Amino acid sequence: MATKRVKEILAILDEQYGTDYICYLNHENAWQLLFATIMSAQCTDERVNLVTKDLYVKYDSLQAFADADLSRLERDIRSTGFYHNKAKNIIACARRLTEDFGGQVPDTIEELTSLPGVGRKTANVILGNIYHKPSIVVDTHVKRISARLGLTKETDPEKIEYDLQKVLPKDHWILWNIHIITFGRQICFARNPKCEECFLRSYCREKAGKKK
Ligand code: SF4
């Protein structure tokens, strides 16, 4: 059950940012989002979008990724960093999807996390953005800001996810990540957050009572 305090925070975020589902990683289908999310580890969404713009023209089907040459794919995605593991996982993932899932990206957390290179974060991105199933993506912004707002004391992403599941109403699980990414990019930076402009300042546990 969401507390009055949590409901107030959500109402403010809804008012500020709306309630549309936005995905910052460009994609036209489920496997494109899946591979873009794998590439986004330790990389900015802007960089991934730059890479996928050409990549998804060159490799225009799941089968094209399943048949891809590892060293060539490594070169194609090099600028996203950690390209060896990412390329290896993308090819292995494409093969699993074509061989075991009839070319479809599955819609359960168990099946998604059984894919090579797919952890809970990536699985939740797919569940929320593609299938609109209630799911909470814990990225660096969600981790930092959920703690600042006093919604978790955990540091492990999986434990944070479970804490958030307890305090947020299900209809805001997907939106939480969308809103908090925007908030984290515009106001609540990791270093030197713009606390003087912050519309959630009165709910902030980290800054409340401190002079700025
Ligand atoms: Fe972030 Fe500062 Fe707002 Fe707290 S007051 S949520 S630290 S921007």
mmCIF file with all atom_site columns, C-alpha atoms and ligand atoms in Angstrom:
data_model
loop_
_atom_site.group_PDB
_atom_site.id
_atom_site.type_symbol
_atom_site.label_atom_id
_atom_site.label_alt_id
_atom_site.label_comp_id
_atom_site.label_asym_id
_atom_site.label_entity_id
_atom_site.label_seq_id
_atom_site.pdbx_PDB_ins_code
_atom_site.Cartn_x
_atom_site.Cartn_y
_atom_site.Cartn_z
_atom_site.occupancy
_atom_site.B_iso_or_equiv
_atom_site.pdbx_formal_charge
_atom_site.auth_seq_id
_atom_site.auth_comp_id
_atom_site.auth_asym_id
_atom_site.auth_atom_id
_atom_site.pdbx_PDB_model_num
ATOM   1   C  CA  . MET A 1 1   ? 0.000  0.000   0.000   1.00 0.00 ? 1   MET A CA  1
ATOM   2   C  CA  . ALA A 1 2   ? 1.438  3.356   -1.009  1.00 0.00 ? 2   ALA A CA  1
ATOM   3   C  CA  . THR A 1 3   ? 1.666  5.843   1.832   1.00 0.00 ? 3   THR A CA  1
ATOM   4   C  CA  . LYS A 1 4   ? 0.292  9.365   1.610   1.00 0.00 ? 4   LYS A CA  1
ATOM   5   C  CA  . ARG A 1 5   ? 3.854  10.599  1.210   1.00 0.00 ? 5   ARG A CA  1
ATOM   6   C  CA  . VAL A 1 6   ? 4.557  8.274   -1.739  1.00 0.00 ? 6   VAL A CA  1
ATOM   7   C  CA  . LYS A 1 7   ? 1.249  9.185   -3.371  1.00 0.00 ? 7   LYS A CA  1
ATOM   8   C  CA  . GLU A 1 8   ? 2.177  12.864  -3.109  1.00 0.00 ? 8   GLU A CA  1
ATOM   9   C  CA  . ILE A 1 9   ? 5.587  12.253  -4.698  1.00 0.00 ? 9   ILE A CA  1
ATOM   10  C  CA  . LEU A 1 10  ? 3.947  10.313  -7.563  1.00 0.00 ? 10  LEU A CA  1
ATOM   11  C  CA  . ALA A 1 11  ? 1.306  12.981  -8.113  1.00 0.00 ? 11  ALA A CA  1
ATOM   12  C  CA  . ILE A 1 12  ? 4.023  15.640  -8.410  1.00 0.00 ? 12  ILE A CA  1
ATOM   13  C  CA  . LEU A 1 13  ? 6.028  13.537  -10.862 1.00 0.00 ? 13  LEU A CA  1
ATOM   14  C  CA  . ASP A 1 14  ? 2.902  12.823  -12.943 1.00 0.00 ? 14  ASP A CA  1
ATOM   15  C  CA  . GLU A 1 15  ? 2.154  16.529  -13.079 1.00 0.00 ? 15  GLU A CA  1
ATOM   16  C  CA  . GLN A 1 16  ? 5.719  17.463  -14.018 1.00 0.00 ? 16  GLN A CA  1
ATOM   17  C  CA  . TYR A 1 17  ? 6.430  14.759  -16.570 1.00 0.00 ? 17  TYR A CA  1
ATOM   18  C  CA  . GLY A 1 18  ? 3.053  13.353  -17.643 1.00 0.00 ? 18  GLY A CA  1
ATOM   19  C  CA  . THR A 1 19  ? 2.072  9.698   -17.649 1.00 0.00 ? 19  THR A CA  1
ATOM   20  C  CA  . ASP A 1 20  ? 3.123  8.586   -21.138 1.00 0.00 ? 20  ASP A CA  1
ATOM   21  C  CA  . TYR A 1 21  ? 5.533  5.695   -21.422 1.00 0.00 ? 21  TYR A CA  1
ATOM   22  C  CA  . ILE A 1 22  ? 8.730  7.010   -22.990 1.00 0.00 ? 22  ILE A CA  1
ATOM   23  C  CA  . CYS A 1 23  ? 11.677 4.854   -23.956 1.00 0.00 ? 23  CYS A CA  1
ATOM   24  C  CA  . TYR A 1 24  ? 15.017 6.603   -24.386 1.00 0.00 ? 24  TYR A CA  1
ATOM   25  C  CA  . LEU A 1 25  ? 16.466 3.777   -26.460 1.00 0.00 ? 25  LEU A CA  1
ATOM   26  C  CA  . ASN A 1 26  ? 15.256 3.950   -30.066 1.00 0.00 ? 26  ASN A CA  1
ATOM   27  C  CA  . HIS A 1 27  ? 13.740 0.719   -31.369 1.00 0.00 ? 27  HIS A CA  1
ATOM   28  C  CA  . GLU A 1 28  ? 11.074 -0.608  -33.715 1.00 0.00 ? 28  GLU A CA  1
ATOM   29  C  CA  . ASN A 1 29  ? 10.522 -4.034  -32.179 1.00 0.00 ? 29  ASN A CA  1
ATOM   30  C  CA  . ALA A 1 30  ? 11.256 -6.152  -29.125 1.00 0.00 ? 30  ALA A CA  1
ATOM   31  C  CA  . TRP A 1 31  ? 14.591 -7.653  -30.189 1.00 0.00 ? 31  TRP A CA  1
ATOM   32  C  CA  . GLN A 1 32  ? 15.927 -4.249  -31.201 1.00 0.00 ? 32  GLN A CA  1
ATOM   33  C  CA  . LEU A 1 33  ? 15.144 -2.940  -27.721 1.00 0.00 ? 33  LEU A CA  1
ATOM   34  C  CA  . LEU A 1 34  ? 16.621 -6.049  -26.135 1.00 0.00 ? 34  LEU A CA  1
ATOM   35  C  CA  . PHE A 1 35  ? 19.953 -5.644  -27.959 1.00 0.00 ? 35  PHE A CA  1
ATOM   36  C  CA  . ALA A 1 36  ? 19.988 -1.867  -27.433 1.00 0.00 ? 36  ALA A CA  1
ATOM   37  C  CA  . THR A 1 37  ? 19.539 -2.469  -23.697 1.00 0.00 ? 37  THR A CA  1
ATOM   38  C  CA  . ILE A 1 38  ? 22.398 -4.987  -23.664 1.00 0.00 ? 38  ILE A CA  1
ATOM   39  C  CA  . MET A 1 39  ? 24.553 -2.371  -25.405 1.00 0.00 ? 39  MET A CA  1
ATOM   40  C  CA  . SER A 1 40  ? 23.510 0.347   -22.954 1.00 0.00 ? 40  SER A CA  1
ATOM   41  C  CA  . ALA A 1 41  ? 25.416 -1.216  -20.038 1.00 0.00 ? 41  ALA A CA  1
ATOM   42  C  CA  . GLN A 1 42  ? 28.096 1.306   -19.006 1.00 0.00 ? 42  GLN A CA  1
ATOM   43  C  CA  . CYS A 1 43  ? 27.148 3.441   -22.015 1.00 0.00 ? 43  CYS A CA  1
ATOM   44  C  CA  . THR A 1 44  ? 24.875 6.434   -22.614 1.00 0.00 ? 44  THR A CA  1
ATOM   45  C  CA  . ASP A 1 45  ? 21.543 6.039   -24.393 1.00 0.00 ? 45  ASP A CA  1
ATOM   46  C  CA  . GLU A 1 46  ? 22.647 8.716   -26.888 1.00 0.00 ? 46  GLU A CA  1
ATOM   47  C  CA  . ARG A 1 47  ? 25.691 6.662   -27.894 1.00 0.00 ? 47  ARG A CA  1
ATOM   48  C  CA  . VAL A 1 48  ? 23.598 3.479   -28.214 1.00 0.00 ? 48  VAL A CA  1
ATOM   49  C  CA  . ASN A 1 49  ? 21.054 5.292   -30.399 1.00 0.00 ? 49  ASN A CA  1
ATOM   50  C  CA  . LEU A 1 50  ? 23.862 6.532   -32.615 1.00 0.00 ? 50  LEU A CA  1
ATOM   51  C  CA  . VAL A 1 51  ? 25.171 2.980   -33.027 1.00 0.00 ? 51  VAL A CA  1
ATOM   52  C  CA  . THR A 1 52  ? 21.793 1.265   -33.532 1.00 0.00 ? 52  THR A CA  1
ATOM   53  C  CA  . LYS A 1 53  ? 20.790 3.777   -36.235 1.00 0.00 ? 53  LYS A CA  1
ATOM   54  C  CA  . ASP A 1 54  ? 23.187 2.089   -38.690 1.00 0.00 ? 54  ASP A CA  1
ATOM   55  C  CA  . LEU A 1 55  ? 23.399 -1.286  -36.965 1.00 0.00 ? 55  LEU A CA  1
ATOM   56  C  CA  . TYR A 1 56  ? 19.705 -2.091  -37.420 1.00 0.00 ? 56  TYR A CA  1
ATOM   57  C  CA  . VAL A 1 57  ? 19.939 -1.249  -41.124 1.00 0.00 ? 57  VAL A CA  1
ATOM   58  C  CA  . LYS A 1 58  ? 22.951 -3.506  -41.541 1.00 0.00 ? 58  LYS A CA  1
ATOM   59  C  CA  . TYR A 1 59  ? 21.489 -6.330  -39.431 1.00 0.00 ? 59  TYR A CA  1
ATOM   60  C  CA  . ASP A 1 60  ? 17.816 -6.062  -40.297 1.00 0.00 ? 60  ASP A CA  1
ATOM   61  C  CA  . SER A 1 61  ? 16.516 -9.266  -38.716 1.00 0.00 ? 61  SER A CA  1
ATOM   62  C  CA  . LEU A 1 62  ? 17.024 -11.467 -35.698 1.00 0.00 ? 62  LEU A CA  1
ATOM   63  C  CA  . GLN A 1 63  ? 18.456 -14.099 -38.049 1.00 0.00 ? 63  GLN A CA  1
ATOM   64  C  CA  . ALA A 1 64  ? 21.052 -11.595 -39.276 1.00 0.00 ? 64  ALA A CA  1
ATOM   65  C  CA  . PHE A 1 65  ? 22.299 -11.251 -35.690 1.00 0.00 ? 65  PHE A CA  1
ATOM   66  C  CA  . ALA A 1 66  ? 22.161 -15.008 -35.133 1.00 0.00 ? 66  ALA A CA  1
ATOM   67  C  CA  . ASP A 1 67  ? 24.363 -15.460 -38.231 1.00 0.00 ? 67  ASP A CA  1
ATOM   68  C  CA  . ALA A 1 68  ? 26.648 -12.505 -37.463 1.00 0.00 ? 68  ALA A CA  1
ATOM   69  C  CA  . ASP A 1 69  ? 30.425 -12.824 -37.449 1.00 0.00 ? 69  ASP A CA  1
ATOM   70  C  CA  . LEU A 1 70  ? 31.672 -12.053 -33.940 1.00 0.00 ? 70  LEU A CA  1
ATOM   71  C  CA  . SER A 1 71  ? 34.647 -9.882  -34.860 1.00 0.00 ? 71  SER A CA  1
ATOM   72  C  CA  . ARG A 1 72  ? 32.622 -7.904  -37.376 1.00 0.00 ? 72  ARG A CA  1
ATOM   73  C  CA  . LEU A 1 73  ? 29.838 -7.262  -34.855 1.00 0.00 ? 73  LEU A CA  1
ATOM   74  C  CA  . GLU A 1 74  ? 32.470 -6.277  -32.277 1.00 0.00 ? 74  GLU A CA  1
ATOM   75  C  CA  . ARG A 1 75  ? 33.726 -3.624  -34.688 1.00 0.00 ? 75  ARG A CA  1
ATOM   76  C  CA  . ASP A 1 76  ? 30.187 -2.414  -35.367 1.00 0.00 ? 76  ASP A CA  1
ATOM   77  C  CA  . ILE A 1 77  ? 29.370 -1.856  -31.693 1.00 0.00 ? 77  ILE A CA  1
ATOM   78  C  CA  . ARG A 1 78  ? 32.881 -0.994  -30.475 1.00 0.00 ? 78  ARG A CA  1
ATOM   79  C  CA  . SER A 1 79  ? 32.026 2.551   -29.373 1.00 0.00 ? 79  SER A CA  1
ATOM   80  C  CA  . THR A 1 80  ? 29.478 1.293   -26.795 1.00 0.00 ? 80  THR A CA  1
ATOM   81  C  CA  . GLY A 1 81  ? 32.354 -0.177  -24.740 1.00 0.00 ? 81  GLY A CA  1
ATOM   82  C  CA  . PHE A 1 82  ? 32.758 -3.753  -23.438 1.00 0.00 ? 82  PHE A CA  1
ATOM   83  C  CA  . TYR A 1 83  ? 32.104 -4.669  -27.056 1.00 0.00 ? 83  TYR A CA  1
ATOM   84  C  CA  . HIS A 1 84  ? 33.521 -8.192  -26.899 1.00 0.00 ? 84  HIS A CA  1
ATOM   85  C  CA  . ASN A 1 85  ? 31.063 -9.418  -24.253 1.00 0.00 ? 85  ASN A CA  1
ATOM   86  C  CA  . LYS A 1 86  ? 28.196 -7.411  -25.669 1.00 0.00 ? 86  LYS A CA  1
ATOM   87  C  CA  . ALA A 1 87  ? 28.698 -8.796  -29.195 1.00 0.00 ? 87  ALA A CA  1
ATOM   88  C  CA  . LYS A 1 88  ? 29.092 -12.339 -27.875 1.00 0.00 ? 88  LYS A CA  1
ATOM   89  C  CA  . ASN A 1 89  ? 25.900 -12.046 -25.816 1.00 0.00 ? 89  ASN A CA  1
ATOM   90  C  CA  . ILE A 1 90  ? 23.891 -10.458 -28.636 1.00 0.00 ? 90  ILE A CA  1
ATOM   91  C  CA  . ILE A 1 91  ? 24.780 -13.275 -31.047 1.00 0.00 ? 91  ILE A CA  1
ATOM   92  C  CA  . ALA A 1 92  ? 24.095 -15.973 -28.420 1.00 0.00 ? 92  ALA A CA  1
ATOM   93  C  CA  . CYS A 1 93  ? 20.836 -14.274 -27.494 1.00 0.00 ? 93  CYS A CA  1
ATOM   94  C  CA  . ALA A 1 94  ? 19.721 -14.038 -31.147 1.00 0.00 ? 94  ALA A CA  1
ATOM   95  C  CA  . ARG A 1 95  ? 20.458 -17.747 -31.570 1.00 0.00 ? 95  ARG A CA  1
ATOM   96  C  CA  . ARG A 1 96  ? 18.446 -18.688 -28.459 1.00 0.00 ? 96  ARG A CA  1
ATOM   97  C  CA  . LEU A 1 97  ? 15.534 -16.547 -29.601 1.00 0.00 ? 97  LEU A CA  1
ATOM   98  C  CA  . THR A 1 98  ? 15.464 -18.087 -33.068 1.00 0.00 ? 98  THR A CA  1
ATOM   99  C  CA  . GLU A 1 99  ? 16.079 -21.657 -31.896 1.00 0.00 ? 99  GLU A CA  1
ATOM   100 C  CA  . ASP A 1 100 ? 14.056 -21.850 -28.663 1.00 0.00 ? 100 ASP A CA  1
ATOM   101 C  CA  . PHE A 1 101 ? 11.502 -19.041 -28.788 1.00 0.00 ? 101 PHE A CA  1
ATOM   102 C  CA  . GLY A 1 102 ? 10.315 -19.080 -32.413 1.00 0.00 ? 102 GLY A CA  1
ATOM   103 C  CA  . GLY A 1 103 ? 11.948 -15.708 -33.052 1.00 0.00 ? 103 GLY A CA  1
ATOM   104 C  CA  . GLN A 1 104 ? 9.871  -13.990 -30.356 1.00 0.00 ? 104 GLN A CA  1
ATOM   105 C  CA  . VAL A 1 105 ? 11.200 -12.135 -27.328 1.00 0.00 ? 105 VAL A CA  1
ATOM   106 C  CA  . PRO A 1 106 ? 9.565  -13.820 -24.316 1.00 0.00 ? 106 PRO A CA  1
ATOM   107 C  CA  . ASP A 1 107 ? 7.354  -11.936 -21.874 1.00 0.00 ? 107 ASP A CA  1
ATOM   108 C  CA  . THR A 1 108 ? 8.247  -13.471 -18.511 1.00 0.00 ? 108 THR A CA  1
ATOM   109 C  CA  . ILE A 1 109 ? 11.105 -12.527 -16.216 1.00 0.00 ? 109 ILE A CA  1
ATOM   110 C  CA  . GLU A 1 110 ? 12.181 -16.181 -15.916 1.00 0.00 ? 110 GLU A CA  1
ATOM   111 C  CA  . GLU A 1 111 ? 12.475 -16.721 -19.668 1.00 0.00 ? 111 GLU A CA  1
ATOM   112 C  CA  . LEU A 1 112 ? 14.056 -13.337 -20.292 1.00 0.00 ? 112 LEU A CA  1
ATOM   113 C  CA  . THR A 1 113 ? 16.728 -13.803 -17.624 1.00 0.00 ? 113 THR A CA  1
ATOM   114 C  CA  . SER A 1 114 ? 17.528 -17.224 -19.080 1.00 0.00 ? 114 SER A CA  1
ATOM   115 C  CA  . LEU A 1 115 ? 18.857 -15.456 -22.201 1.00 0.00 ? 115 LEU A CA  1
ATOM   116 C  CA  . PRO A 1 116 ? 22.617 -14.798 -22.492 1.00 0.00 ? 116 PRO A CA  1
ATOM   117 C  CA  . GLY A 1 117 ? 23.597 -11.376 -21.138 1.00 0.00 ? 117 GLY A CA  1
ATOM   118 C  CA  . VAL A 1 118 ? 20.096 -10.593 -19.855 1.00 0.00 ? 118 VAL A CA  1
ATOM   119 C  CA  . GLY A 1 119 ? 19.778 -9.705  -16.175 1.00 0.00 ? 119 GLY A CA  1
ATOM   120 C  CA  . ARG A 1 120 ? 16.785 -8.400  -14.248 1.00 0.00 ? 120 ARG A CA  1
ATOM   121 C  CA  . LYS A 1 121 ? 17.340 -4.825  -15.383 1.00 0.00 ? 121 LYS A CA  1
ATOM   122 C  CA  . THR A 1 122 ? 17.260 -5.684  -19.091 1.00 0.00 ? 122 THR A CA  1
ATOM   123 C  CA  . ALA A 1 123 ? 14.370 -8.108  -18.543 1.00 0.00 ? 123 ALA A CA  1
ATOM   124 C  CA  . ASN A 1 124 ? 12.346 -5.412  -16.786 1.00 0.00 ? 124 ASN A CA  1
ATOM   125 C  CA  . VAL A 1 125 ? 13.026 -2.939  -19.613 1.00 0.00 ? 125 VAL A CA  1
ATOM   126 C  CA  . ILE A 1 126 ? 11.426 -5.441  -22.021 1.00 0.00 ? 126 ILE A CA  1
ATOM   127 C  CA  . LEU A 1 127 ? 8.515  -6.336  -19.732 1.00 0.00 ? 127 LEU A CA  1
ATOM   128 C  CA  . GLY A 1 128 ? 7.624  -2.685  -19.194 1.00 0.00 ? 128 GLY A CA  1
ATOM   129 C  CA  . ASN A 1 129 ? 8.327  -1.099  -22.556 1.00 0.00 ? 129 ASN A CA  1
ATOM   130 C  CA  . ILE A 1 130 ? 7.264  -3.898  -24.885 1.00 0.00 ? 130 ILE A CA  1
ATOM   131 C  CA  . TYR A 1 131 ? 4.611  -5.787  -22.931 1.00 0.00 ? 131 TYR A CA  1
ATOM   132 C  CA  . HIS A 1 132 ? 3.495  -3.040  -20.512 1.00 0.00 ? 132 HIS A CA  1
ATOM   133 C  CA  . LYS A 1 133 ? 3.654  -5.512  -17.640 1.00 0.00 ? 133 LYS A CA  1
ATOM   134 C  CA  . PRO A 1 134 ? 4.248  -3.822  -14.259 1.00 0.00 ? 134 PRO A CA  1
ATOM   135 C  CA  . SER A 1 135 ? 8.012  -3.903  -13.721 1.00 0.00 ? 135 SER A CA  1
ATOM   136 C  CA  . ILE A 1 136 ? 10.593 -1.645  -12.101 1.00 0.00 ? 136 ILE A CA  1
ATOM   137 C  CA  . VAL A 1 137 ? 13.873 -0.982  -13.855 1.00 0.00 ? 137 VAL A CA  1
ATOM   138 C  CA  . VAL A 1 138 ? 16.600 -0.175  -11.344 1.00 0.00 ? 138 VAL A CA  1
ATOM   139 C  CA  . ASP A 1 139 ? 19.277 1.834   -13.113 1.00 0.00 ? 139 ASP A CA  1
ATOM   140 C  CA  . THR A 1 140 ? 21.772 4.288   -11.684 1.00 0.00 ? 140 THR A CA  1
ATOM   141 C  CA  . HIS A 1 141 ? 19.195 7.119   -11.427 1.00 0.00 ? 141 HIS A CA  1
ATOM   142 C  CA  . VAL A 1 142 ? 16.553 4.941   -9.755  1.00 0.00 ? 142 VAL A CA  1
ATOM   143 C  CA  . LYS A 1 143 ? 19.165 3.607   -7.354  1.00 0.00 ? 143 LYS A CA  1
ATOM   144 C  CA  . ARG A 1 144 ? 20.420 7.043   -6.295  1.00 0.00 ? 144 ARG A CA  1
ATOM   145 C  CA  . ILE A 1 145 ? 17.133 8.930   -6.206  1.00 0.00 ? 145 ILE A CA  1
ATOM   146 C  CA  . SER A 1 146 ? 14.985 6.220   -4.585  1.00 0.00 ? 146 SER A CA  1
ATOM   147 C  CA  . ALA A 1 147 ? 17.484 6.343   -1.702  1.00 0.00 ? 147 ALA A CA  1
ATOM   148 C  CA  . ARG A 1 148 ? 17.469 10.140  -1.556  1.00 0.00 ? 148 ARG A CA  1
ATOM   149 C  CA  . LEU A 1 149 ? 13.681 10.072  -1.344  1.00 0.00 ? 149 LEU A CA  1
ATOM   150 C  CA  . GLY A 1 150 ? 13.834 7.511   1.450   1.00 0.00 ? 150 GLY A CA  1
ATOM   151 C  CA  . LEU A 1 151 ? 12.169 4.652   -0.462  1.00 0.00 ? 151 LEU A CA  1
ATOM   152 C  CA  . THR A 1 152 ? 15.019 2.203   0.093   1.00 0.00 ? 152 THR A CA  1
ATOM   153 C  CA  . LYS A 1 153 ? 18.116 1.760   2.177   1.00 0.00 ? 153 LYS A CA  1
ATOM   154 C  CA  . GLU A 1 154 ? 19.463 -1.039  0.009   1.00 0.00 ? 154 GLU A CA  1
ATOM   155 C  CA  . THR A 1 155 ? 22.346 -0.757  -2.442  1.00 0.00 ? 155 THR A CA  1
ATOM   156 C  CA  . ASP A 1 156 ? 21.866 -4.020  -4.324  1.00 0.00 ? 156 ASP A CA  1
ATOM   157 C  CA  . PRO A 1 157 ? 19.661 -3.383  -7.419  1.00 0.00 ? 157 PRO A CA  1
ATOM   158 C  CA  . GLU A 1 158 ? 17.559 -6.511  -6.910  1.00 0.00 ? 158 GLU A CA  1
ATOM   159 C  CA  . LYS A 1 159 ? 16.824 -5.617  -3.264  1.00 0.00 ? 159 LYS A CA  1
ATOM   160 C  CA  . ILE A 1 160 ? 16.007 -2.050  -4.314  1.00 0.00 ? 160 ILE A CA  1
ATOM   161 C  CA  . GLU A 1 161 ? 13.560 -3.445  -6.865  1.00 0.00 ? 161 GLU A CA  1
ATOM   162 C  CA  . TYR A 1 162 ? 11.785 -5.480  -4.167  1.00 0.00 ? 162 TYR A CA  1
ATOM   163 C  CA  . ASP A 1 163 ? 11.679 -2.475  -1.794  1.00 0.00 ? 163 ASP A CA  1
ATOM   164 C  CA  . LEU A 1 164 ? 10.142 -0.337  -4.525  1.00 0.00 ? 164 LEU A CA  1
ATOM   165 C  CA  . GLN A 1 165 ? 7.599  -3.043  -5.344  1.00 0.00 ? 165 GLN A CA  1
ATOM   166 C  CA  . LYS A 1 166 ? 6.427  -2.784  -1.728  1.00 0.00 ? 166 LYS A CA  1
ATOM   167 C  CA  . VAL A 1 167 ? 6.051  1.006   -1.596  1.00 0.00 ? 167 VAL A CA  1
ATOM   168 C  CA  . LEU A 1 168 ? 4.955  1.955   -5.126  1.00 0.00 ? 168 LEU A CA  1
ATOM   169 C  CA  . PRO A 1 169 ? 1.488  1.158   -6.506  1.00 0.00 ? 169 PRO A CA  1
ATOM   170 C  CA  . LYS A 1 170 ? 1.671  -1.223  -9.488  1.00 0.00 ? 170 LYS A CA  1
ATOM   171 C  CA  . ASP A 1 171 ? 0.297  1.364   -11.895 1.00 0.00 ? 171 ASP A CA  1
ATOM   172 C  CA  . HIS A 1 172 ? 3.449  3.425   -11.276 1.00 0.00 ? 172 HIS A CA  1
ATOM   173 C  CA  . TRP A 1 173 ? 6.118  0.708   -11.506 1.00 0.00 ? 173 TRP A CA  1
ATOM   174 C  CA  . ILE A 1 174 ? 6.948  1.393   -15.161 1.00 0.00 ? 174 ILE A CA  1
ATOM   175 C  CA  . LEU A 1 175 ? 6.548  5.150   -14.791 1.00 0.00 ? 175 LEU A CA  1
ATOM   176 C  CA  . TRP A 1 176 ? 8.901  5.281   -11.808 1.00 0.00 ? 176 TRP A CA  1
ATOM   177 C  CA  . ASN A 1 177 ? 11.918 4.521   -13.983 1.00 0.00 ? 177 ASN A CA  1
ATOM   178 C  CA  . ILE A 1 178 ? 10.766 6.854   -16.769 1.00 0.00 ? 178 ILE A CA  1
ATOM   179 C  CA  . HIS A 1 179 ? 10.126 9.758   -14.391 1.00 0.00 ? 179 HIS A CA  1
ATOM   180 C  CA  . ILE A 1 180 ? 13.230 9.213   -12.300 1.00 0.00 ? 180 ILE A CA  1
ATOM   181 C  CA  . ILE A 1 181 ? 15.558 9.039   -15.327 1.00 0.00 ? 181 ILE A CA  1
ATOM   182 C  CA  . THR A 1 182 ? 14.194 12.384  -16.506 1.00 0.00 ? 182 THR A CA  1
ATOM   183 C  CA  . PHE A 1 183 ? 14.417 13.863  -13.009 1.00 0.00 ? 183 PHE A CA  1
ATOM   184 C  CA  . GLY A 1 184 ? 17.956 12.511  -12.591 1.00 0.00 ? 184 GLY A CA  1
ATOM   185 C  CA  . ARG A 1 185 ? 19.094 13.973  -15.894 1.00 0.00 ? 185 ARG A CA  1
ATOM   186 C  CA  . GLN A 1 186 ? 17.495 17.381  -15.366 1.00 0.00 ? 186 GLN A CA  1
ATOM   187 C  CA  . ILE A 1 187 ? 17.647 18.082  -11.615 1.00 0.00 ? 187 ILE A CA  1
ATOM   188 C  CA  . CYS A 1 188 ? 18.786 15.390  -9.217  1.00 0.00 ? 188 CYS A CA  1
ATOM   189 C  CA  . PHE A 1 189 ? 22.296 14.804  -10.584 1.00 0.00 ? 189 PHE A CA  1
ATOM   190 C  CA  . ALA A 1 190 ? 24.629 12.371  -8.852  1.00 0.00 ? 190 ALA A CA  1
ATOM   191 C  CA  . ARG A 1 191 ? 27.006 15.237  -8.076  1.00 0.00 ? 191 ARG A CA  1
ATOM   192 C  CA  . ASN A 1 192 ? 25.818 18.773  -7.393  1.00 0.00 ? 192 ASN A CA  1
ATOM   193 C  CA  . PRO A 1 193 ? 22.067 18.175  -7.750  1.00 0.00 ? 193 PRO A CA  1
ATOM   194 C  CA  . LYS A 1 194 ? 20.014 21.313  -8.365  1.00 0.00 ? 194 LYS A CA  1
ATOM   195 C  CA  . CYS A 1 195 ? 18.328 21.183  -4.960  1.00 0.00 ? 195 CYS A CA  1
ATOM   196 C  CA  . GLU A 1 196 ? 17.301 24.840  -5.053  1.00 0.00 ? 196 GLU A CA  1
ATOM   197 C  CA  . GLU A 1 197 ? 15.112 24.093  -8.120  1.00 0.00 ? 197 GLU A CA  1
ATOM   198 C  CA  . CYS A 1 198 ? 13.865 20.722  -6.905  1.00 0.00 ? 198 CYS A CA  1
ATOM   199 C  CA  . PHE A 1 199 ? 10.105 20.178  -6.766  1.00 0.00 ? 199 PHE A CA  1
ATOM   200 C  CA  . LEU A 1 200 ? 10.627 17.131  -4.521  1.00 0.00 ? 200 LEU A CA  1
ATOM   201 C  CA  . ARG A 1 201 ? 12.896 18.919  -2.069  1.00 0.00 ? 201 ARG A CA  1
ATOM   202 C  CA  . SER A 1 202 ? 10.490 18.674  0.842   1.00 0.00 ? 202 SER A CA  1
ATOM   203 C  CA  . TYR A 1 203 ? 10.419 14.871  0.428   1.00 0.00 ? 203 TYR A CA  1
ATOM   204 C  CA  . CYS A 1 204 ? 14.181 14.472  0.169   1.00 0.00 ? 204 CYS A CA  1
ATOM   205 C  CA  . ARG A 1 205 ? 15.825 12.615  3.034   1.00 0.00 ? 205 ARG A CA  1
ATOM   206 C  CA  . GLU A 1 206 ? 19.333 13.429  1.919   1.00 0.00 ? 206 GLU A CA  1
ATOM   207 C  CA  . LYS A 1 207 ? 19.038 17.179  1.686   1.00 0.00 ? 207 LYS A CA  1
ATOM   208 C  CA  . ALA A 1 208 ? 16.221 17.968  4.115   1.00 0.00 ? 208 ALA A CA  1
ATOM   209 C  CA  . GLY A 1 209 ? 17.420 20.288  6.829   1.00 0.00 ? 209 GLY A CA  1
ATOM   210 C  CA  . LYS A 1 210 ? 20.809 20.839  5.224   1.00 0.00 ? 210 LYS A CA  1
ATOM   211 C  CA  . LYS A 1 211 ? 21.934 24.251  4.109   1.00 0.00 ? 211 LYS A CA  1
ATOM   212 C  CA  . LYS A 1 212 ? 22.761 24.638  0.454   1.00 0.00 ? 212 LYS A CA  1
HETATM 213 FE FE1 . SF4 B 2 .   ? 17.740 15.405  -5.446  1.00 0.00 ? 1   SF4 B FE1 1
HETATM 214 FE FE2 . SF4 B 2 .   ? 18.367 17.674  -4.170  1.00 0.00 ? 1   SF4 B FE2 1
HETATM 215 FE FE3 . SF4 B 2 .   ? 15.859 17.153  -4.888  1.00 0.00 ? 1   SF4 B FE3 1
HETATM 216 FE FE4 . SF4 B 2 .   ? 17.017 15.808  -2.925  1.00 0.00 ? 1   SF4 B FE4 1
HETATM 217 S  S1  . SF4 B 2 .   ? 16.531 18.007  -2.920  1.00 0.00 ? 1   SF4 B S1  1
HETATM 218 S  S2  . SF4 B 2 .   ? 15.727 14.936  -4.554  1.00 0.00 ? 1   SF4 B S2  1
HETATM 219 S  S3  . SF4 B 2 .   ? 19.114 15.605  -3.674  1.00 0.00 ? 1   SF4 B S3  1
HETATM 220 S  S4  . SF4 B 2 .   ? 17.604 17.488  -6.267  1.00 0.00 ? 1   SF4 B S4  1
#
